[in-house]
PDB file of C-alpha atoms in Angstrom:
ATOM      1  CA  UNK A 201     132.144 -46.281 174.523  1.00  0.00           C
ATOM      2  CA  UNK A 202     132.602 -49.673 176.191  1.00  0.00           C
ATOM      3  CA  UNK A 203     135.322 -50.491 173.433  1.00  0.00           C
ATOM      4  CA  UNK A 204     137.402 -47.834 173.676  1.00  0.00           C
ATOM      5  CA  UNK A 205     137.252 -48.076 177.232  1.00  0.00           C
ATOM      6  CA  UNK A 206     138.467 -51.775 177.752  1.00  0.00           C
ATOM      7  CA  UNK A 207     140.972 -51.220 175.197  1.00  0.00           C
ATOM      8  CA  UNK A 208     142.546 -48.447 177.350  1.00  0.00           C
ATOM      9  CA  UNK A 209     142.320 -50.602 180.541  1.00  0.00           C
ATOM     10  CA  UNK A 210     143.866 -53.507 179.566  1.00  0.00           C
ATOM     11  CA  UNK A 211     147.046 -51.441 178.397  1.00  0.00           C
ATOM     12  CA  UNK A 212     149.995 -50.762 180.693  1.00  0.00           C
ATOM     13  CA  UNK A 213     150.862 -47.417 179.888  1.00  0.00           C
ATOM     14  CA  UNK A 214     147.298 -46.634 181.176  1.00  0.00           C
ATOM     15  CA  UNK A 215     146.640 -48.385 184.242  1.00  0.00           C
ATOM     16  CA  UNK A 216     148.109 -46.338 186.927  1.00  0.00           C
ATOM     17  CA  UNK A 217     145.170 -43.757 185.747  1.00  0.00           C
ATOM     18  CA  UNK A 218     142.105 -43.675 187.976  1.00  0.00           C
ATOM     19  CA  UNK A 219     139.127 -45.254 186.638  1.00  0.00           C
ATOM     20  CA  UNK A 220     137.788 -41.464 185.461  1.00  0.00           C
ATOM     21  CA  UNK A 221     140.907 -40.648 184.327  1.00  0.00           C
ATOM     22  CA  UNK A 222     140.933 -44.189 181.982  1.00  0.00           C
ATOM     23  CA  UNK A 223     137.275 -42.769 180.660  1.00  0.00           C
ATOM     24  CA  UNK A 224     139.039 -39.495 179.717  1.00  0.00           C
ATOM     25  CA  UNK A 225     141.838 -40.669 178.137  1.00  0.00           C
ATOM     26  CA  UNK A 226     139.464 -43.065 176.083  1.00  0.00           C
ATOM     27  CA  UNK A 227     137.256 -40.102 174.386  1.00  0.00           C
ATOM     28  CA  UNK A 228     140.442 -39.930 171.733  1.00  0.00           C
ATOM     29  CA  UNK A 229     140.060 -43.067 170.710  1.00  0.00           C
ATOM     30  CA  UNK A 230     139.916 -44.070 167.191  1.00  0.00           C
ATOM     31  CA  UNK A 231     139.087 -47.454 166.971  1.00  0.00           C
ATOM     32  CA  UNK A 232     140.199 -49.592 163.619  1.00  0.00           C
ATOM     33  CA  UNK A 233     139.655 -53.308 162.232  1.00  0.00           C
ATOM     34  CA  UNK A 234     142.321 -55.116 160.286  1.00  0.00           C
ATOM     35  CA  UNK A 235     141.882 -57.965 158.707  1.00  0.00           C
ATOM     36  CA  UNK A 236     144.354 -60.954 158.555  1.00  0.00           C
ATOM     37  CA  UNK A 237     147.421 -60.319 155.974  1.00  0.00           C
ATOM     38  CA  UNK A 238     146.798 -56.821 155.677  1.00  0.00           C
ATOM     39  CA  UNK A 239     149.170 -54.516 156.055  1.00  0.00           C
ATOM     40  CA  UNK A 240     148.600 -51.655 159.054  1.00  0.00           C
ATOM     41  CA  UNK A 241     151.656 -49.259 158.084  1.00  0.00           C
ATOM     42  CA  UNK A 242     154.939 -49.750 156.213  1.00  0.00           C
ATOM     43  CA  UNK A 243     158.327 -48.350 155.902  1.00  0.00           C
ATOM     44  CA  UNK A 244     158.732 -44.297 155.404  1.00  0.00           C
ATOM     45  CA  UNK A 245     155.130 -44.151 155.492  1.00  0.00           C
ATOM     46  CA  UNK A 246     153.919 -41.164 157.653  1.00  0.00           C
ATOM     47  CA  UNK A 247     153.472 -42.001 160.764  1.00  0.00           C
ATOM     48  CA  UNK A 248     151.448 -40.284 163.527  1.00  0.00           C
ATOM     49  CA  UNK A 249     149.815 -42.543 165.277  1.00  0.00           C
ATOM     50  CA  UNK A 250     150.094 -44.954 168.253  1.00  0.00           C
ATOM     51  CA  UNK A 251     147.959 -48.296 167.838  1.00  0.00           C
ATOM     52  CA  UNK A 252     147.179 -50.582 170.458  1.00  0.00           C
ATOM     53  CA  UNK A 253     145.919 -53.981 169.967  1.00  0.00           C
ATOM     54  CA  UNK A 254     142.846 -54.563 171.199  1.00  0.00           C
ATOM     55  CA  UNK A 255     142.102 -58.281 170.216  1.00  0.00           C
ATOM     56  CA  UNK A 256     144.360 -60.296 167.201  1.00  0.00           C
ATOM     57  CA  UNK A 257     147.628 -59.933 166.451  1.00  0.00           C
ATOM     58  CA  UNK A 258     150.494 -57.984 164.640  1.00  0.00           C
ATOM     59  CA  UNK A 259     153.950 -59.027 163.247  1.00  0.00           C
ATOM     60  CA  UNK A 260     156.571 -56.109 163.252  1.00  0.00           C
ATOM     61  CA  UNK A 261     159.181 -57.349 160.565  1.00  0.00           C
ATOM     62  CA  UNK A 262     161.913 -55.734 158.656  1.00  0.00           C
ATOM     63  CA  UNK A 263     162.886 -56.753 155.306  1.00  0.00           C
ATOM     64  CA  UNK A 264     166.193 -57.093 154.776  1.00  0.00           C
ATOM     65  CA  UNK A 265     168.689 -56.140 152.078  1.00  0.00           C
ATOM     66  CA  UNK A 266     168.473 -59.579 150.434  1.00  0.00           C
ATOM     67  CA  UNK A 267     164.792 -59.496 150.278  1.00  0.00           C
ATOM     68  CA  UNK A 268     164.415 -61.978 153.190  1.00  0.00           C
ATOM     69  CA  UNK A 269     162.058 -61.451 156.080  1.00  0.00           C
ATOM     70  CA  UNK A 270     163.277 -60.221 159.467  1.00  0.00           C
ATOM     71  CA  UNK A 271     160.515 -60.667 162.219  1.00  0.00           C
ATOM     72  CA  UNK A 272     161.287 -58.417 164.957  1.00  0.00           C
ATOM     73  CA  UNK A 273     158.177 -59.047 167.518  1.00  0.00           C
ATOM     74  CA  UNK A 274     154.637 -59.972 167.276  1.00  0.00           C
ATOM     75  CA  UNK A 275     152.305 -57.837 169.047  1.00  0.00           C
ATOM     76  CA  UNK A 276     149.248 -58.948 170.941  1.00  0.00           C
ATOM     77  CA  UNK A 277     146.049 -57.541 172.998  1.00  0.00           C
ATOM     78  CA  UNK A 278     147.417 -54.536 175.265  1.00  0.00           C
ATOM     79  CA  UNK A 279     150.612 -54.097 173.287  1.00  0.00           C
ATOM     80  CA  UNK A 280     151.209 -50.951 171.501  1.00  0.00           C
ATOM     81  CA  UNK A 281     153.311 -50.178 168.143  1.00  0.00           C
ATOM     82  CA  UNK A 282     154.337 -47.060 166.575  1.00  0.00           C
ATOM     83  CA  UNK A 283     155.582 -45.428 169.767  1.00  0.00           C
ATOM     84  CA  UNK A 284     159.177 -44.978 168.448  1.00  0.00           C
ATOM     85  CA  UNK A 285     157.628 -42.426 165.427  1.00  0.00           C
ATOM     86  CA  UNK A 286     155.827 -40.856 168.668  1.00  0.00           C
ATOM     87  CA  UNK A 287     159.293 -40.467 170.718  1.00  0.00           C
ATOM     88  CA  UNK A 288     161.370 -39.947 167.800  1.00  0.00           C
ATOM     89  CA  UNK A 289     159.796 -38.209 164.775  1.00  0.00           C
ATOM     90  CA  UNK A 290     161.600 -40.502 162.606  1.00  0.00           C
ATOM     91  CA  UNK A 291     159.304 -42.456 160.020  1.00  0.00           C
ATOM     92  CA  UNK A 292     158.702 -46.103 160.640  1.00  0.00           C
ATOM     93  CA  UNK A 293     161.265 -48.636 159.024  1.00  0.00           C
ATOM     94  CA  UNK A 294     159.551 -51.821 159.587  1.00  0.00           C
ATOM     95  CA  UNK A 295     156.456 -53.479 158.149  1.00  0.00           C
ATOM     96  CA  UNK A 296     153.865 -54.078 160.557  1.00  0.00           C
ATOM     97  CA  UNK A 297     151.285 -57.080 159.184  1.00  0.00           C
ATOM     98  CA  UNK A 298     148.088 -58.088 160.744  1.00  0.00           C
ATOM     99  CA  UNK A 299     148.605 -62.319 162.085  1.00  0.00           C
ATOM    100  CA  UNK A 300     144.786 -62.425 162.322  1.00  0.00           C
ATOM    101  CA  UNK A 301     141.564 -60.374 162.194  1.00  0.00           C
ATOM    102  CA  UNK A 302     142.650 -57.506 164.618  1.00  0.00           C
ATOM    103  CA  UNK A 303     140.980 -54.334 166.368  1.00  0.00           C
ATOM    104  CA  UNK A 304     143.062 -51.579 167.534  1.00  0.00           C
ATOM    105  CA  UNK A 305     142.595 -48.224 169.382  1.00  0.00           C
ATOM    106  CA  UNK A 306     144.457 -45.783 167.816  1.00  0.00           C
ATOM    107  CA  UNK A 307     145.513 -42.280 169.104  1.00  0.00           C
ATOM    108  CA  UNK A 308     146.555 -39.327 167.188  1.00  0.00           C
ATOM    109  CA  UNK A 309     150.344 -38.265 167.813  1.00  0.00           C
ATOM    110  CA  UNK A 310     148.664 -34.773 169.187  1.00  0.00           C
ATOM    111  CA  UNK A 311     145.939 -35.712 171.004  1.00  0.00           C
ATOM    112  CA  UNK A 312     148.364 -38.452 172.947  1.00  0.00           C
ATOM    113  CA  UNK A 313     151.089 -35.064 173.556  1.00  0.00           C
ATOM    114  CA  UNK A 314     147.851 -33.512 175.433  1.00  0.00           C
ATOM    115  CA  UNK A 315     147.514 -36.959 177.316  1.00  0.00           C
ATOM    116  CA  UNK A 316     150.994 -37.487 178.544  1.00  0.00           C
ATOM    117  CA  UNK A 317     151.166 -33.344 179.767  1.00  0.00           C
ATOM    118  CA  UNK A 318     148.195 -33.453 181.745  1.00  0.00           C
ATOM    119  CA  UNK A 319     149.184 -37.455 182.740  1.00  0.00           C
ATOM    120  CA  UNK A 320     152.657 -37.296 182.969  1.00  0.00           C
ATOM    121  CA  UNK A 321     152.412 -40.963 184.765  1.00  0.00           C
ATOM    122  CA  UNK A 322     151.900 -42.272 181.300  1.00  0.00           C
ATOM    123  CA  UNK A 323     155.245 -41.321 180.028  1.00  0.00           C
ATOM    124  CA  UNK A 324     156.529 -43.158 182.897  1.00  0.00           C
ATOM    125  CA  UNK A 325     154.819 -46.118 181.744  1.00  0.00           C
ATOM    126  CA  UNK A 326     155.709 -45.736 178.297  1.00  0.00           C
ATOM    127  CA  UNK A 327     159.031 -45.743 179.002  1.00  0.00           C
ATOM    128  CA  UNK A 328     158.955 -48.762 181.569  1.00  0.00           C
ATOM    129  CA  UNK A 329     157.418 -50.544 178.734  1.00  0.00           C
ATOM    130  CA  UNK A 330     160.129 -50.010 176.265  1.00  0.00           C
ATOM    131  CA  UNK A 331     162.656 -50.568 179.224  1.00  0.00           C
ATOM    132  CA  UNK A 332     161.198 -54.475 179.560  1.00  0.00           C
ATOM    133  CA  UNK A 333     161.047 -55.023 175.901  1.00  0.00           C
ATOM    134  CA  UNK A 334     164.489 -54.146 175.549  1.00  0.00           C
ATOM    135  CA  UNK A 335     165.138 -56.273 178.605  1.00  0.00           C
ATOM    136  CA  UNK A 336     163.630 -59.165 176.513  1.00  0.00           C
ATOM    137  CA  UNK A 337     165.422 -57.935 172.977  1.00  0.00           C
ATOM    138  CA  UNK A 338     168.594 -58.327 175.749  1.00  0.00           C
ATOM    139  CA  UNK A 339     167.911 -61.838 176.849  1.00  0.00           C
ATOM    140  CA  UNK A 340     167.571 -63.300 173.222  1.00  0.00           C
ATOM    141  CA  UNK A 341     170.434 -61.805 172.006  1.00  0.00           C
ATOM    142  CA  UNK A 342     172.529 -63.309 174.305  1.00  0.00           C
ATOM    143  CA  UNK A 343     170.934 -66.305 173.651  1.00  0.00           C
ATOM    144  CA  UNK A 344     171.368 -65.439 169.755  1.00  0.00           C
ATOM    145  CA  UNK A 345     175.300 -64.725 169.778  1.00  0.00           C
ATOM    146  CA  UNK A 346     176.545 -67.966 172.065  1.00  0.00           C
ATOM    147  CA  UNK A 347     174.548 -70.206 169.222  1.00  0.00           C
ATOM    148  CA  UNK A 348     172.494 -71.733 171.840  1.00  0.00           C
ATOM    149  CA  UNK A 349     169.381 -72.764 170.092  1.00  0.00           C
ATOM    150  CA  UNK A 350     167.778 -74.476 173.615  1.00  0.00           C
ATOM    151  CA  UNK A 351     168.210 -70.707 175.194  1.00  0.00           C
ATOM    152  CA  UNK A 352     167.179 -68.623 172.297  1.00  0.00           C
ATOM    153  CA  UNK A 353     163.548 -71.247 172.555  1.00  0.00           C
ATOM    154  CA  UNK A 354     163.317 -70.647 176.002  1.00  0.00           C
ATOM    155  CA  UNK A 355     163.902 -67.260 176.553  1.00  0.00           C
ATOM    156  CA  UNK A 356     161.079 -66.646 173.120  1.00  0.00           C
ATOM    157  CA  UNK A 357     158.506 -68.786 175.151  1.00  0.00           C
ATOM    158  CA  UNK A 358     158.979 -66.549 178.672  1.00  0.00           C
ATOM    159  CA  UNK A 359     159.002 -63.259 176.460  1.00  0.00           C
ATOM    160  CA  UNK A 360     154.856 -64.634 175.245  1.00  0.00           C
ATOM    161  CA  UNK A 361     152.232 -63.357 176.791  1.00  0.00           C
ATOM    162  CA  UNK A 362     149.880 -65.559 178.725  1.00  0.00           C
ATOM    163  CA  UNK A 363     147.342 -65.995 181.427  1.00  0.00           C
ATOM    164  CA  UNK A 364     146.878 -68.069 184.422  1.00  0.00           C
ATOM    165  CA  UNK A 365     145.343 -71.549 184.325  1.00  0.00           C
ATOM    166  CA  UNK A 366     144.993 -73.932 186.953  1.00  0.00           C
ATOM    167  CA  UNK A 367     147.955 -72.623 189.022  1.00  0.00           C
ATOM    168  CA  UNK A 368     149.760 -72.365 185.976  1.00  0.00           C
ATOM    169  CA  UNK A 369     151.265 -69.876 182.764  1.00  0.00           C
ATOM    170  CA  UNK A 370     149.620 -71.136 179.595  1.00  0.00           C
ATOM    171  CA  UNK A 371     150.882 -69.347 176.606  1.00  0.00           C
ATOM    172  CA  UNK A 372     150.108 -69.352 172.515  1.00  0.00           C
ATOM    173  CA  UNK A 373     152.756 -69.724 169.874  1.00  0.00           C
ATOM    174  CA  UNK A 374     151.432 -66.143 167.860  1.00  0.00           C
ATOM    175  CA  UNK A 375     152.851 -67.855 164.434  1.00  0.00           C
ATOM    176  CA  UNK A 376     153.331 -71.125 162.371  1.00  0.00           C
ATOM    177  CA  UNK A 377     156.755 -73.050 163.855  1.00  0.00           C
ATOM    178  CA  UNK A 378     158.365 -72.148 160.476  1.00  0.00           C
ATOM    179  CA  UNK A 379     158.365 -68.710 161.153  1.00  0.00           C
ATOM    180  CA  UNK A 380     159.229 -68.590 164.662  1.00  0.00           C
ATOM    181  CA  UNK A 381     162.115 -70.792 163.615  1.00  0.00           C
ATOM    182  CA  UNK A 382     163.225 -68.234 160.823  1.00  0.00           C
ATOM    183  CA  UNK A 383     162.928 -65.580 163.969  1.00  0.00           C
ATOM    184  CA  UNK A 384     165.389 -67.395 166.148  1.00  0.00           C
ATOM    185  CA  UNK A 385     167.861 -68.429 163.330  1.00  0.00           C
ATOM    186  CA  UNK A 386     167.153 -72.251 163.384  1.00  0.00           C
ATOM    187  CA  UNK A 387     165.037 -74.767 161.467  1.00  0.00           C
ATOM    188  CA  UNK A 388     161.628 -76.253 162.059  1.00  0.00           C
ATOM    189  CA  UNK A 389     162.901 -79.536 162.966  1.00  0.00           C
ATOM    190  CA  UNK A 390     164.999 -77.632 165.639  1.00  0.00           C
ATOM    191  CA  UNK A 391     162.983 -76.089 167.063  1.00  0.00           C
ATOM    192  CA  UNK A 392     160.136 -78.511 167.003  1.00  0.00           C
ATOM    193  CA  UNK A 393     163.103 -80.844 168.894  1.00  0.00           C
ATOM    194  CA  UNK A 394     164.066 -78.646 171.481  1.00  0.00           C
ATOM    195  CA  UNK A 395     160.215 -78.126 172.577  1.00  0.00           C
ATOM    196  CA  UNK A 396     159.957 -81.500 172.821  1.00  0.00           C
ATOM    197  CA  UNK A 397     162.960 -81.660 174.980  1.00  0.00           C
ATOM    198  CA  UNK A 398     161.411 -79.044 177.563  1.00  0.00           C
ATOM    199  CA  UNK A 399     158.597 -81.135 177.236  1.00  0.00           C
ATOM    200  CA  UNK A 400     160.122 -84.243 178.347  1.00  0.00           C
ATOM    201  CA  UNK A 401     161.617 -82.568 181.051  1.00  0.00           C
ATOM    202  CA  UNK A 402     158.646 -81.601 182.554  1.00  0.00           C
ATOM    203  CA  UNK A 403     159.075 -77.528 181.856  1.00  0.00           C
ATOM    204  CA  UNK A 404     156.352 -77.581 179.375  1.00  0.00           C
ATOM    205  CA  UNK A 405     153.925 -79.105 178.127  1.00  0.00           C
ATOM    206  CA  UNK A 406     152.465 -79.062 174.622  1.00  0.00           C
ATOM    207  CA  UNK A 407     148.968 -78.921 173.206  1.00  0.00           C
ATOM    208  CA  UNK A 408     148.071 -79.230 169.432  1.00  0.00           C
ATOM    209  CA  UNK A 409     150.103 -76.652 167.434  1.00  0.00           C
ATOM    210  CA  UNK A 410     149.924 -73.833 169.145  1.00  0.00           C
ATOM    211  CA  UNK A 411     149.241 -73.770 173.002  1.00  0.00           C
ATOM    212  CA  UNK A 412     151.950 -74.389 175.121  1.00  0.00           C
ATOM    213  CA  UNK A 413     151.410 -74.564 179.097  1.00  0.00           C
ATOM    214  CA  UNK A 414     154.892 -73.707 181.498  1.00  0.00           C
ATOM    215  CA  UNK A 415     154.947 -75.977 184.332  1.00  0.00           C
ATOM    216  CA  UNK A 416     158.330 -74.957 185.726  1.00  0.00           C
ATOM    217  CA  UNK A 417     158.707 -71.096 185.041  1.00  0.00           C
ATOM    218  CA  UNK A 418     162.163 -71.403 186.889  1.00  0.00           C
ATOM    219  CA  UNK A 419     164.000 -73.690 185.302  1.00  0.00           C
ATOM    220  CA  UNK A 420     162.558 -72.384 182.109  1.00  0.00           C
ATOM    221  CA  UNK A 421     164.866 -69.533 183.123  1.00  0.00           C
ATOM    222  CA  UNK A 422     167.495 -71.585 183.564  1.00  0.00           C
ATOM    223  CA  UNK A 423     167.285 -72.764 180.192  1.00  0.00           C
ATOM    224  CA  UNK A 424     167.569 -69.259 178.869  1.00  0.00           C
ATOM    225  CA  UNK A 425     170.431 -68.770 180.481  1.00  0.00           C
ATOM    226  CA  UNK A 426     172.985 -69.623 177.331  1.00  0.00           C
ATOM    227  CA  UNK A 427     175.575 -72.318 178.097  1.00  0.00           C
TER     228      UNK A 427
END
């Protein structure tokens, strides 16, 4: 089950298991395709399951009162959704929305309760994870509430996910500018503004649309740091 088996790798929660362990843990596996705009679970649906992303991407959203659209996160390879209904028992509230084409490995609520007794590392990890995502839910909230707009960018672009390239973090932009605007409270023009301002700085530098390489990761921080 080479699939299965990657997909379990490549996730945090798992990779303090030995590589035997990883190969256990992968035999409850359900794998599942998504394809771009559908919908993988909505509110007060039943939920007992725990996805992870094994290539695409997800947007967690909440829809507000008014109607209008409240992204909460996107969610990307190794990331996993649907743990609060595991930790919980409380039915999902938000809308979770495939960004692209995606493949996930999913794992039944009780077959992952057998996991995390006879691992009880993963629950470690688990929570860790949820510890740094609130970390980042922190960041951009104080960025949010002192109406810093240059912050809130910065601290969305260190919160990405990227890789290493030539000595160097490149990162994607998971959505159009339009809607990452509409995440951090500002307008297009905005934000498109303050990204050229890192730019010109020499803290980032931009590539067509989406990709967006981060030449100075420090003063990046800086920037995040609301005025």
């Amino acid at each position: 089950m080479p699939e299965a088996d990657l997909c379990v790798t490549r996730v945090p929660i798992f990779q303090g298991l030995t590589h035997d362990q990883q190969l256990h843990v992968a035999q409850f596996v359900r794998p599942q395709r998504v394809e771009k705009g559908e919908v993988v679970y909505g509110p007060g649906e039943s939920m007992s399951r725990l996805l992870v992303v094994h290539s695409g991407q997800l947007k967690v959203s909440h829809m507000a009162a008014n109607g209008q659209e409240q992204i909460l996160r996107t969610v990307t390879h190794g990331d996993v959704v649907g743990e609060r209904a595991l930790l919980t028992g409380h039915r999902p509230t938000e809308f979770v929305v495939a960004l692209d084409d995606s493949h996930m490995c999913v794992f039944d609520h009780g077959d992952l309760a057998t996991l995390l007794r006879d691992y009880p590392d993963i629950s470690q990890r688990m929570m860790r994870t949820l510890s740094d995502r609130l970390s980042s839910v922190e960041r951009l909230l104080a960025a949010v509430t002192s109406n810093d707009v240059s912050a809130r960018v910065a601290a969305y672009l260190l919160d990405l996910p990227g890789s290493m390239q030539g000595g160097v973090l490149a990162v994607r932009l998971p959505m159009p500018k339009r809607e990452i605007a509409a995440y951090l409270g500002t307008t297009p023009e905005t934000l498109s503004r303050r990204l050229a301002a890192l730019s010109a700085a020499s803290v980032i530098e931009l590539h067509g649309r989406r990709d967006v390489t981060i030449l100075d990761v420090d003063a990046l921080e800086r920037a995040a740091t609301p005025r």
